[in-house]
Coordinates of C-alpha atoms in Angstrom, one line a residue:
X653 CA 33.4 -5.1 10.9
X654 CA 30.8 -2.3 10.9
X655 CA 32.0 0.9 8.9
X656 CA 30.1 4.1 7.8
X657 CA 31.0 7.3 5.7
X658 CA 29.2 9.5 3.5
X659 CA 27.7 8.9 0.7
X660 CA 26.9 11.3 -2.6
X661 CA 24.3 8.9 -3.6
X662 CA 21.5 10.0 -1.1
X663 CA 19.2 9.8 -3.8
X664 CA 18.1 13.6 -4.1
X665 CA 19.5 17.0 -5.6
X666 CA 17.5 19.5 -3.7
X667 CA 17.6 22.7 -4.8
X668 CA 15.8 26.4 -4.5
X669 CA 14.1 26.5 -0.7
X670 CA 15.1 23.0 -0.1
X671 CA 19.2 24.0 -0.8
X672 CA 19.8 24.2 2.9
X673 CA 18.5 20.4 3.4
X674 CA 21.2 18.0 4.8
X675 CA 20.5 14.3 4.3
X676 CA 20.8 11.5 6.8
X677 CA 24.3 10.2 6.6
X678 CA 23.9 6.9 4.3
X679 CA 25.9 3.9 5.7
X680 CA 28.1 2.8 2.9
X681 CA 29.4 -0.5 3.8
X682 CA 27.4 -3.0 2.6
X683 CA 27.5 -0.4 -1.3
X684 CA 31.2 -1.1 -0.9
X685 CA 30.6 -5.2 -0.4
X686 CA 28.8 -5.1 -3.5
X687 CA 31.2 -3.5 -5.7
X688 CA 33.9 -6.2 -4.7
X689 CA 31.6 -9.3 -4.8
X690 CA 32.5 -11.7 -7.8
X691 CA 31.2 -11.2 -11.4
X692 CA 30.0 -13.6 -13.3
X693 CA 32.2 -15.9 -15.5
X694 CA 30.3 -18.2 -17.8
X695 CA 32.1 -21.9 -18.9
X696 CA 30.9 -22.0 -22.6
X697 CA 30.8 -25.3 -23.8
X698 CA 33.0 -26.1 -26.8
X699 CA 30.9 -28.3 -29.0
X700 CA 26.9 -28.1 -29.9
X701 CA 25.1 -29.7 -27.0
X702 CA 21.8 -32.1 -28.7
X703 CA 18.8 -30.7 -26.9
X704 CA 19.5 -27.6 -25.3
X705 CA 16.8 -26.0 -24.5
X706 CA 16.2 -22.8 -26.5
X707 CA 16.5 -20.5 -23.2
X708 CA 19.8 -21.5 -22.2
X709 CA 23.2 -20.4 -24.3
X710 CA 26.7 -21.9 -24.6
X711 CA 26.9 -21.9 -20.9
X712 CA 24.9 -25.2 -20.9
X713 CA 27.0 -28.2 -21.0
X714 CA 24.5 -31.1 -21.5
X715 CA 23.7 -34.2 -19.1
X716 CA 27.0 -34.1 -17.2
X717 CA 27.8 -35.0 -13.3
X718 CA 28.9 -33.0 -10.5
X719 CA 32.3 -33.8 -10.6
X720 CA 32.6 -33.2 -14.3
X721 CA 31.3 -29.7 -13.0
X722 CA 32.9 -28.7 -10.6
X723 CA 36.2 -29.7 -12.7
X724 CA 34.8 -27.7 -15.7
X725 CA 34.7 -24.9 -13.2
X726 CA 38.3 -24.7 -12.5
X727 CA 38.1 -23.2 -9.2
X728 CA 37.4 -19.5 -10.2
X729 CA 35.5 -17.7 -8.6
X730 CA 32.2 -16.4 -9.9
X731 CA 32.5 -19.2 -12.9
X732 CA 29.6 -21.0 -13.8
X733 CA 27.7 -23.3 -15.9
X734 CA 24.5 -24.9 -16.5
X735 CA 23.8 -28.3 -16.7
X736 CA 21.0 -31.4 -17.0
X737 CA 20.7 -33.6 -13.8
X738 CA 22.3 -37.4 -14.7
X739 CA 19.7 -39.1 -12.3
X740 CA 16.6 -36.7 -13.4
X741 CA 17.0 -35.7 -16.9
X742 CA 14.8 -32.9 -17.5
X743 CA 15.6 -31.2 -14.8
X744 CA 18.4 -28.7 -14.5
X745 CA 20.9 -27.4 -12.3
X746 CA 23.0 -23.8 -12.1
X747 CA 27.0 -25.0 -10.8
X748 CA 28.6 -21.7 -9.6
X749 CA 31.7 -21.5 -7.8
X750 CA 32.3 -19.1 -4.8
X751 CA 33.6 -19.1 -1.8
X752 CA 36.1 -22.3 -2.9
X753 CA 33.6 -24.4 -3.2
X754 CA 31.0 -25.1 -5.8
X755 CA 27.4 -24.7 -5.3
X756 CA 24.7 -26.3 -7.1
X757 CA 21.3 -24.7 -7.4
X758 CA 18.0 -26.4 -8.8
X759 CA 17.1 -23.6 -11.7
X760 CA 13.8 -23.4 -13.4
X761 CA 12.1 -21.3 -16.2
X762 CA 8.9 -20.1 -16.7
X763 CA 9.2 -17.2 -19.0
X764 CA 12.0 -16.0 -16.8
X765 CA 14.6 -18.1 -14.9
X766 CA 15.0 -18.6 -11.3
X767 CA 16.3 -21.0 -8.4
X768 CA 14.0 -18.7 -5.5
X769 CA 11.5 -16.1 -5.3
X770 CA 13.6 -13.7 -7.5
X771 CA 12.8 -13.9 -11.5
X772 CA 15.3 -13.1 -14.4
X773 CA 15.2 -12.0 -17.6
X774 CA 18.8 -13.5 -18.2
X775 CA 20.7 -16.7 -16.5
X776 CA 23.9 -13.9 -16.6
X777 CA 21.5 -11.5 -14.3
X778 CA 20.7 -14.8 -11.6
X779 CA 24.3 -15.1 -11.2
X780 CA 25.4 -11.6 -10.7
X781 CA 22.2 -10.9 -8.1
X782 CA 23.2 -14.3 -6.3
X783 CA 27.3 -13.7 -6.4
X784 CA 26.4 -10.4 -5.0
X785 CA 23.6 -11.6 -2.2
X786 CA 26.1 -14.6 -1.3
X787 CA 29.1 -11.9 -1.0
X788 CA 27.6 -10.0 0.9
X789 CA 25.4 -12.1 3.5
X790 CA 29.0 -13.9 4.0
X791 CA 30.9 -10.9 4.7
X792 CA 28.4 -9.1 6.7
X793 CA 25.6 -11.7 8.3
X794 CA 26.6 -10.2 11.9
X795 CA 26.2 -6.2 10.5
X796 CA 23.0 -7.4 8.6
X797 CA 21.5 -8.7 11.8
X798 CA 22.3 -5.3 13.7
X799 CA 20.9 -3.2 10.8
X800 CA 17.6 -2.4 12.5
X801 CA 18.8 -2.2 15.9
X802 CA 19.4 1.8 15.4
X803 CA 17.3 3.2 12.7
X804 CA 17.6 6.8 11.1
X805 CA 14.1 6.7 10.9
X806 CA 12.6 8.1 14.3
X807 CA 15.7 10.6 14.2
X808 CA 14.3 13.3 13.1
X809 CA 16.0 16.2 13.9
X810 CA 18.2 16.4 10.4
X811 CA 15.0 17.5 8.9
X812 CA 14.4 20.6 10.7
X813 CA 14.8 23.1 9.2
X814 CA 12.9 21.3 5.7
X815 CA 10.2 20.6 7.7
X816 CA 9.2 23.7 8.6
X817 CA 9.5 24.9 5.0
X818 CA 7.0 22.0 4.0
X819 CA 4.5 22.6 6.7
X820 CA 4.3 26.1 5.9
X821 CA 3.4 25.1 2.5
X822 CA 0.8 22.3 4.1
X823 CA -0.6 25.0 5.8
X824 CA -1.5 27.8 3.8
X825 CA -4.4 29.8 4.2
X826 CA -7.7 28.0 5.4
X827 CA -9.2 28.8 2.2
X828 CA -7.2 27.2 0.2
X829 CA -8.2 23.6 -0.8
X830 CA -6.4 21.2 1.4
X831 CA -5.8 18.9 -1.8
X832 CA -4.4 22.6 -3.7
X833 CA -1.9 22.5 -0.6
X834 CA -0.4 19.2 -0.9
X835 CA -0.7 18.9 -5.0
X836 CA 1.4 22.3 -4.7
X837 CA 4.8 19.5 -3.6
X838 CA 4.1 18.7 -7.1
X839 CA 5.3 21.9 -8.5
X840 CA 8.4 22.1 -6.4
X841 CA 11.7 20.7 -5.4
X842 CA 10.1 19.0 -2.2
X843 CA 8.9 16.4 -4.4
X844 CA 12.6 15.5 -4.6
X845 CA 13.1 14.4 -1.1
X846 CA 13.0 11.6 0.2
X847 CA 9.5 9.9 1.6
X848 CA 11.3 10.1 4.8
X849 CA 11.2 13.7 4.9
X850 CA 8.3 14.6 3.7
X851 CA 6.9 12.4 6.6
X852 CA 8.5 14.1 9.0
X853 CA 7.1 17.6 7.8
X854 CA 3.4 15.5 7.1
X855 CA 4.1 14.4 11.1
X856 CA 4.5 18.0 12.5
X857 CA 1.4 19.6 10.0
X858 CA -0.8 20.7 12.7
X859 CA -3.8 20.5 10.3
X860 CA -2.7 17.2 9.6
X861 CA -5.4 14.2 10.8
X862 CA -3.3 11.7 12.8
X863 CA -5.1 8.4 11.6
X864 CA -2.8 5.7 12.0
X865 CA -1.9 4.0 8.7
X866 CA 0.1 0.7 7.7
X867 CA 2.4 1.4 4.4
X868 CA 1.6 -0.8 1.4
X869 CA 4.8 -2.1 0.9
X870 CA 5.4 -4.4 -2.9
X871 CA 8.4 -5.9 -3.7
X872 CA 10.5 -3.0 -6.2
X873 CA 13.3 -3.2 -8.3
X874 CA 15.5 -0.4 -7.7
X875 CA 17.4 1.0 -11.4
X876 CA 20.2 2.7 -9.3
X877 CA 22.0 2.7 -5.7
X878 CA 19.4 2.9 -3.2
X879 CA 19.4 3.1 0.2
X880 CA 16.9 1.9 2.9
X881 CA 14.7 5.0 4.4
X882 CA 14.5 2.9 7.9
X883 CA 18.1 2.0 8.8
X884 CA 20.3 3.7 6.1
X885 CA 21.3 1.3 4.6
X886 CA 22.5 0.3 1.2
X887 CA 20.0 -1.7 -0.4
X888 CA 21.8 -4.5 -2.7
X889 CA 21.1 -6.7 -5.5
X890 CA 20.6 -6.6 -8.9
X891 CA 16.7 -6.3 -8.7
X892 CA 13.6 -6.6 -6.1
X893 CA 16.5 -4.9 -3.4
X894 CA 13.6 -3.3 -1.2
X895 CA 9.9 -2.6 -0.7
X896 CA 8.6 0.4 -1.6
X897 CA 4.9 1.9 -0.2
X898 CA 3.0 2.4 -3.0
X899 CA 0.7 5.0 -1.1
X900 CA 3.7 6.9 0.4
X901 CA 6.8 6.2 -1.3
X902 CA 8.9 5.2 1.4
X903 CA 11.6 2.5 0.4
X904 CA 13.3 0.3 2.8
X905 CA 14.5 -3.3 2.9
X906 CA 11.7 -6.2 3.5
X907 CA 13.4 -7.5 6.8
X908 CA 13.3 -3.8 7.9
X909 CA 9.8 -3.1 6.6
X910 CA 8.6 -5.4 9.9
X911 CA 9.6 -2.8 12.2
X912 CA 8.3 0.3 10.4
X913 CA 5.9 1.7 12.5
X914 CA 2.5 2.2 11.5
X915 CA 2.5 5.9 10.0
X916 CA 2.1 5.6 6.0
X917 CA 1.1 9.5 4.8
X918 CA 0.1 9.0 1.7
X919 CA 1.1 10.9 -1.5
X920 CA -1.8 12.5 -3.1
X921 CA 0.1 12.3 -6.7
X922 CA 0.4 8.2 -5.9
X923 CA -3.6 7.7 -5.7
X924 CA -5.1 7.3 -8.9
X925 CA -8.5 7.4 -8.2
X926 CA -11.1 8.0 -5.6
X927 CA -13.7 4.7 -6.3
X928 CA -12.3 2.0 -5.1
X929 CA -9.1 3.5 -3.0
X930 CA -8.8 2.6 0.5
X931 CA -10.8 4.8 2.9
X932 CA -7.9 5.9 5.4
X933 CA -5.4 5.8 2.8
X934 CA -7.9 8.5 0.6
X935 CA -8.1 10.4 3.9
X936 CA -4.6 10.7 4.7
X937 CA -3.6 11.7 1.1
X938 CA -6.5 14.4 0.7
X939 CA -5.3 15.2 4.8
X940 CA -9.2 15.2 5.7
X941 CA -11.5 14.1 8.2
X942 CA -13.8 11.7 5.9
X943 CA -13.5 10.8 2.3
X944 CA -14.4 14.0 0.3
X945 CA -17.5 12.3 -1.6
X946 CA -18.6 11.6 1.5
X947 CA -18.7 15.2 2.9
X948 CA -19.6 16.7 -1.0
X949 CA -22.3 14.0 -1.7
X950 CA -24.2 14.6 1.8
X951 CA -24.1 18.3 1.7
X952 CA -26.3 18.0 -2.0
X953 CA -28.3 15.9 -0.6
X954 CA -29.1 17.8 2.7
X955 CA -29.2 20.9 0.4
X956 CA -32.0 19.8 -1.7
X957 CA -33.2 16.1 -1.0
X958 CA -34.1 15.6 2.6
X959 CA -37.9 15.5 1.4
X960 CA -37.6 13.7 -1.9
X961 CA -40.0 10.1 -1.8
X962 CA -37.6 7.2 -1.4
X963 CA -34.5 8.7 -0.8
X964 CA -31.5 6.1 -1.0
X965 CA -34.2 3.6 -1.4
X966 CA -35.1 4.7 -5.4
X967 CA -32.5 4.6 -7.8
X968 CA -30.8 6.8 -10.1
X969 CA -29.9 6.2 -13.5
X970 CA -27.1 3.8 -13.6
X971 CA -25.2 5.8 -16.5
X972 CA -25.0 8.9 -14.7
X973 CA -24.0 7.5 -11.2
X974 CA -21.2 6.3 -13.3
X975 CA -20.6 10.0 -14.6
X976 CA -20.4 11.5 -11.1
X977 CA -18.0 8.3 -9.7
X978 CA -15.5 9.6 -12.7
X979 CA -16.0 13.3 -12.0
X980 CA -14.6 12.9 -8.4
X981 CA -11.8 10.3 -9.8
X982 CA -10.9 13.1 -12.4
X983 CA -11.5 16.0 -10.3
X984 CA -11.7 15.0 -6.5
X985 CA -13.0 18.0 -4.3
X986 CA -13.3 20.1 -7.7
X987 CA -16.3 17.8 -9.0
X988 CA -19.5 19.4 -10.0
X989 CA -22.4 17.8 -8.6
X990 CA -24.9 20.6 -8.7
X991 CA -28.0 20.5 -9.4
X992 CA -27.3 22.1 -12.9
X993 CA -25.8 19.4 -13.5
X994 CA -27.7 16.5 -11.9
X995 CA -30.9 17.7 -11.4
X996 CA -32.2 14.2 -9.9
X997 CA -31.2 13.5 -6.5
X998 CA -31.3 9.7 -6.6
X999 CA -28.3 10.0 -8.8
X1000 CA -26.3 11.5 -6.1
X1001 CA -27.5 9.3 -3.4
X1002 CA -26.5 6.2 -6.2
X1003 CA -22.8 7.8 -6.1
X1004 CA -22.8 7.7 -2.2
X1005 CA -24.2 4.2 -1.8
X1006 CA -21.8 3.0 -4.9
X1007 CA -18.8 4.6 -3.0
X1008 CA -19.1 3.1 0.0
X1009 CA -19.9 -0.7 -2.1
X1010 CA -16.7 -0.4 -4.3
X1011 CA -14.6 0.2 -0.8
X1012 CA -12.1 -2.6 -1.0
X1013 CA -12.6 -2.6 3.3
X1014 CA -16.0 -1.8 3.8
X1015 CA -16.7 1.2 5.9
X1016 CA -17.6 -1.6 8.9
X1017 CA -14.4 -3.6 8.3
X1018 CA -14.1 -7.6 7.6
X1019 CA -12.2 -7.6 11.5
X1020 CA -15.4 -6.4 13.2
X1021 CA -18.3 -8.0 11.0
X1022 CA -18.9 -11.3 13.1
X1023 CA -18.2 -9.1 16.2
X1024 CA -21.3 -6.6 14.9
X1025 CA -23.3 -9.4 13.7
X1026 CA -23.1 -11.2 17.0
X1027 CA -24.4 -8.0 19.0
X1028 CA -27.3 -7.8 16.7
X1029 CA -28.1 -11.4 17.9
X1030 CA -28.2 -10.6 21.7
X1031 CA -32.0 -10.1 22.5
X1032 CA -32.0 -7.9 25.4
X1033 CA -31.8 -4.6 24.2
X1034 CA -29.9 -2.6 26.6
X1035 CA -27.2 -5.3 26.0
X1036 CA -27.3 -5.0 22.5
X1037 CA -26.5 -1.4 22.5
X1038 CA -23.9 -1.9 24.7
X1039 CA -22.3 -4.5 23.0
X1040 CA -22.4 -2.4 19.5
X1041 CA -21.0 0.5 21.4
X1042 CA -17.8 -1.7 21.9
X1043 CA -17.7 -3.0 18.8
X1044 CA -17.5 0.7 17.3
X1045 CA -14.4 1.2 19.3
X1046 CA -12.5 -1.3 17.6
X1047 CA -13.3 0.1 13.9
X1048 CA -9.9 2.0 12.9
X1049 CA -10.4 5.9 13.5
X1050 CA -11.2 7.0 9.9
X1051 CA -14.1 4.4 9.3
X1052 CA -15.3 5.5 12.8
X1053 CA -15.5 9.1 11.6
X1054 CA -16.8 8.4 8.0
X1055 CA -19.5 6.1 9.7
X1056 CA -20.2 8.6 13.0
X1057 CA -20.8 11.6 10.2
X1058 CA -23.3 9.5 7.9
X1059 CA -25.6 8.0 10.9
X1060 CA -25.8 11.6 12.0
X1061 CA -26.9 12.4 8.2
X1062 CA -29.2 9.6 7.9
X1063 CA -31.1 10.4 11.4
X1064 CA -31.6 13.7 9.6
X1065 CA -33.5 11.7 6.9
X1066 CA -35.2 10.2 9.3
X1067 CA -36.8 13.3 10.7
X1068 CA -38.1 14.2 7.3
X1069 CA -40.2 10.9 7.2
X1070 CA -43.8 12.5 6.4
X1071 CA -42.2 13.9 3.0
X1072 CA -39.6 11.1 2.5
X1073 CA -41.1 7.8 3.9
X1074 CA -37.6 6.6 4.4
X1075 CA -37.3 5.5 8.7
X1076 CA -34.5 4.2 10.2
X1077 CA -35.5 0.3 9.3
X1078 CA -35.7 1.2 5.7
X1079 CA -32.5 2.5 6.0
X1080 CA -31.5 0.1 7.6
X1081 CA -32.0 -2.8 4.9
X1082 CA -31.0 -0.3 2.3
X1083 CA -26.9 0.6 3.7
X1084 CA -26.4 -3.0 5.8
X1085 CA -25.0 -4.6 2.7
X1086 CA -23.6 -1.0 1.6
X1087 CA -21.5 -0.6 4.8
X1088 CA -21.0 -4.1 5.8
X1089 CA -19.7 -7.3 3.8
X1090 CA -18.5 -10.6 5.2
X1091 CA -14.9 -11.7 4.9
X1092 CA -15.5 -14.6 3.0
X1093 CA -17.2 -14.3 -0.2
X1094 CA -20.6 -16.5 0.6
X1095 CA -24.0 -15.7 -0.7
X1096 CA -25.3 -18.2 2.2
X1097 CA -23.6 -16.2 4.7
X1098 CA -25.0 -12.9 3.2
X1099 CA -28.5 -13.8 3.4
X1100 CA -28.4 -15.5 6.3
X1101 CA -26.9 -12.4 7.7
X1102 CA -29.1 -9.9 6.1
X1103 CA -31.6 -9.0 8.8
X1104 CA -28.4 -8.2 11.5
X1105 CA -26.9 -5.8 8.5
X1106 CA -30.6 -4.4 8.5
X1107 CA -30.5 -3.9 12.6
X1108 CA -26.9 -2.9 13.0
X1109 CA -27.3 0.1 10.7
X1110 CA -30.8 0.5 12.4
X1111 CA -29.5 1.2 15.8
X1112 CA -26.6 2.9 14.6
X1113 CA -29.2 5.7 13.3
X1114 CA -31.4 5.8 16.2
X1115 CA -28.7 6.0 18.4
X1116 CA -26.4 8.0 17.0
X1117 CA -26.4 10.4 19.6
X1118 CA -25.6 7.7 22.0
X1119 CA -23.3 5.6 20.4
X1120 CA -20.9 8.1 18.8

């Protein structure tokens, strides 16, 4: 039953460098099922039914039974009707005929209508999503099944010649910004490709860090044919046909989305902000080592605060750490910082500590907190350091960096004790509830936990040399 054929729809009109770009070949079958499933065919009721309830039209024919249904009904196809449940009134059911026989579906309202996970505006917008899901999984269960068993989406080759255009662009001269050479898509008919594409070209960028990211696939209603970037293949429905990644773009059906593999490149026009924005996805998007404020808020301090009293420890005004956290949201890499600026160190040290606070996975992830807080407990010390060595190796690859690069900048402040008076223990207390939260929201569980935060960052800064 399976059948293929091109497509027009592939979603994209690619012209200038890009005219040379052949897409995938879209499977059309399961488009085709869609077009001939049933349409709707609402039963109005003839009279004025006492009590309808205000979001339900004509098609509602009171307290009626099954039989009187399915008789209203008539036997055609796609007809339907809604009515109030004889042995629970108040309750309601949607009577739809297909497949020569008529189904009856619990429906409820709550602002929108629905009988499952899908929400309406209109009752006339249930039907024609569910005559066209029923159609379709009837007609082409087996093929559904199958649909992952041969994906487009490791089949690269199509994009060849594409690719190398994009990577060229990726990478331009050294001196150029790297968040100037992936903005630049912006201004160009790149940005009309598919996700798919562009993460082919992303995958071959040898300036490109390889950190291994999962997509951030949400449920996404489609306005338009659409097909899945994983198998090619149509993605049907009236709405919430797919997922889409909201870091990368990439759009394929939910069942498929299981087997994408773990390789999200994220689109720097798709992330807002900096604050607040997953640390590997910020990475991959600005196609850097470490998150940018880390790198830009380090190099001021190392410029001209290594000797200031109480660095990290005294704090900045609250106003103007604020001022710096929305100059790199606004600006990124292109935020000013300077000392012309903000002449007081503490407020850039504030930005750094806030950072790494508002991370929604904290730079120590919630997987390998107990595992860090239970090395801190063991009392021989050789063991300890050991066991926090292996503990580091399970942190994912970009909160491995970002944390490597900032123990090797806070041993610095370490050496510069006799002007700062900061050591590794005061350190210590100051960035172990900075760079390490537990999973579960418990103030107990913080304090209690407090003095392992303290010793974990502790060792991590006099062994950095060691341990990284």
């Amino acid at each position: 039953m399976a059948a293929s054929s091109n497509s027009s729809l592939s979603g994209s009109s690619v012209s200038s460098d890009a005219e040379e770009y052949q897409p995938p070949i879209w499977k059309s079958y399961l488009y085709q099922l869609q077009q001939e499933a049933p349409r709707p065919k609402r039963i109005i009721c003839p009279g004025e039914v006492e009590n309808r309830p205000k979001y339900y039209g004509r098609e509602f024919h009171g307290i009626i039974s099954r039989e009187q249904a399915d008789e209203l009904l008539g036997g055609v196809e796609g007809a339907y009707i809604l009515r109030e449940s004889q042995r629970q009134p108040g309750c309601y059911t949607l009577a739809l005929r297909f497949g020569n026989q008529t189904l009856n579906y619990r429906l409820f309202y709550d602002g929108k209508h629905f009988v499952g996970e899908k929400r309406f505006e209109s009752i006339h917008d249930l039907v024609t999503d569910g005559l066209i899901t029923l159609y379709i999984e009837t007609k082409a269960s087996e093929y559904i099944s199958k649909m992952t068993t041969n994906p487009i989406y490791e089949h690269i080759g199509y994009a060849t010649l594409l690719r190398e255009k994009v990577s060229r662009r990726l990478s331009r001269s050294k001196n150029e910004s790297r968040k100037a050479s992936v903005t630049n898509e912006e201004h160009t008919s790149v940005e009309k490709i598919s996700s798919l594409v562009r993460r082919a070209a992303l995958t071959h960028n040898d300036n490109h860090y390889n950190y291994e990211k999962m997509h951030n696939f949400k449920v996404h209603t489609f306005r338009g044919p659409h097909w899945c970037e994983y198998c090619a293949n149509f993605m049907w429905g009236l709405i919430a046909q797919g997922v889409r990644c909201s870091d990368c773009g990439l759009n394929v059906h939910k069942q498929c989305s299981k087997y994408v593999p773990n390789d999200c490149q994220p689109d720097l026009k798709r992330i807002k902000k900096v604050y607040c924005c997953d640390l590997t996805t910020l990475v991959k998007a600005h196609n850097s080592q470490r998150p940018m404020v880390v790198d830009i808020c380090i190099r001021e301090i190392e410029a001209r605060g290594l000797k200031s009293e109480g660095l990290y420890r005294v704090s900045g005004f609250t106003e103007h750490i604020e001022d710096v956290k929305m100059a790199f949201d606004r600006d990124g890499e292109k935020a000013d910082i300077s000392a012309n600026i903000y002449p007081d160190i503490n407020i850039i040290t504030g930005a750094l500590k806030l950072y790494f606070r508002d991370l929604p996975i904290p730079v120590i992830t919630y997987d390998t907190y107990s595992k860090f807080i239970d090395a801190a407990k063991i009392p021989n010390a050789d063991e300890r350091l050991e066991a926090v060595h292996e503990v580091l190796m399970l942190l994912p690859p970009a909160h491995y960096e970002t944390l490597r690069y900032l123990m090797i900048h806070l041993k610095k402040v370490t050496m510069n004790e006799k002007d700062n008076l900061m050591n590794a223990e005061n350190l210590g207390i100051v960035f172990g509830p900075t760079l390490m939260r537990p999973p579960e929201d418990s103030t107990l569980t913080t304090l209690h936990d407090m003095r392992y935060q303290k010793l974990i960052v502790q060792i991590l800064i006099e062994n950095e040399d060691v341990l990284f």
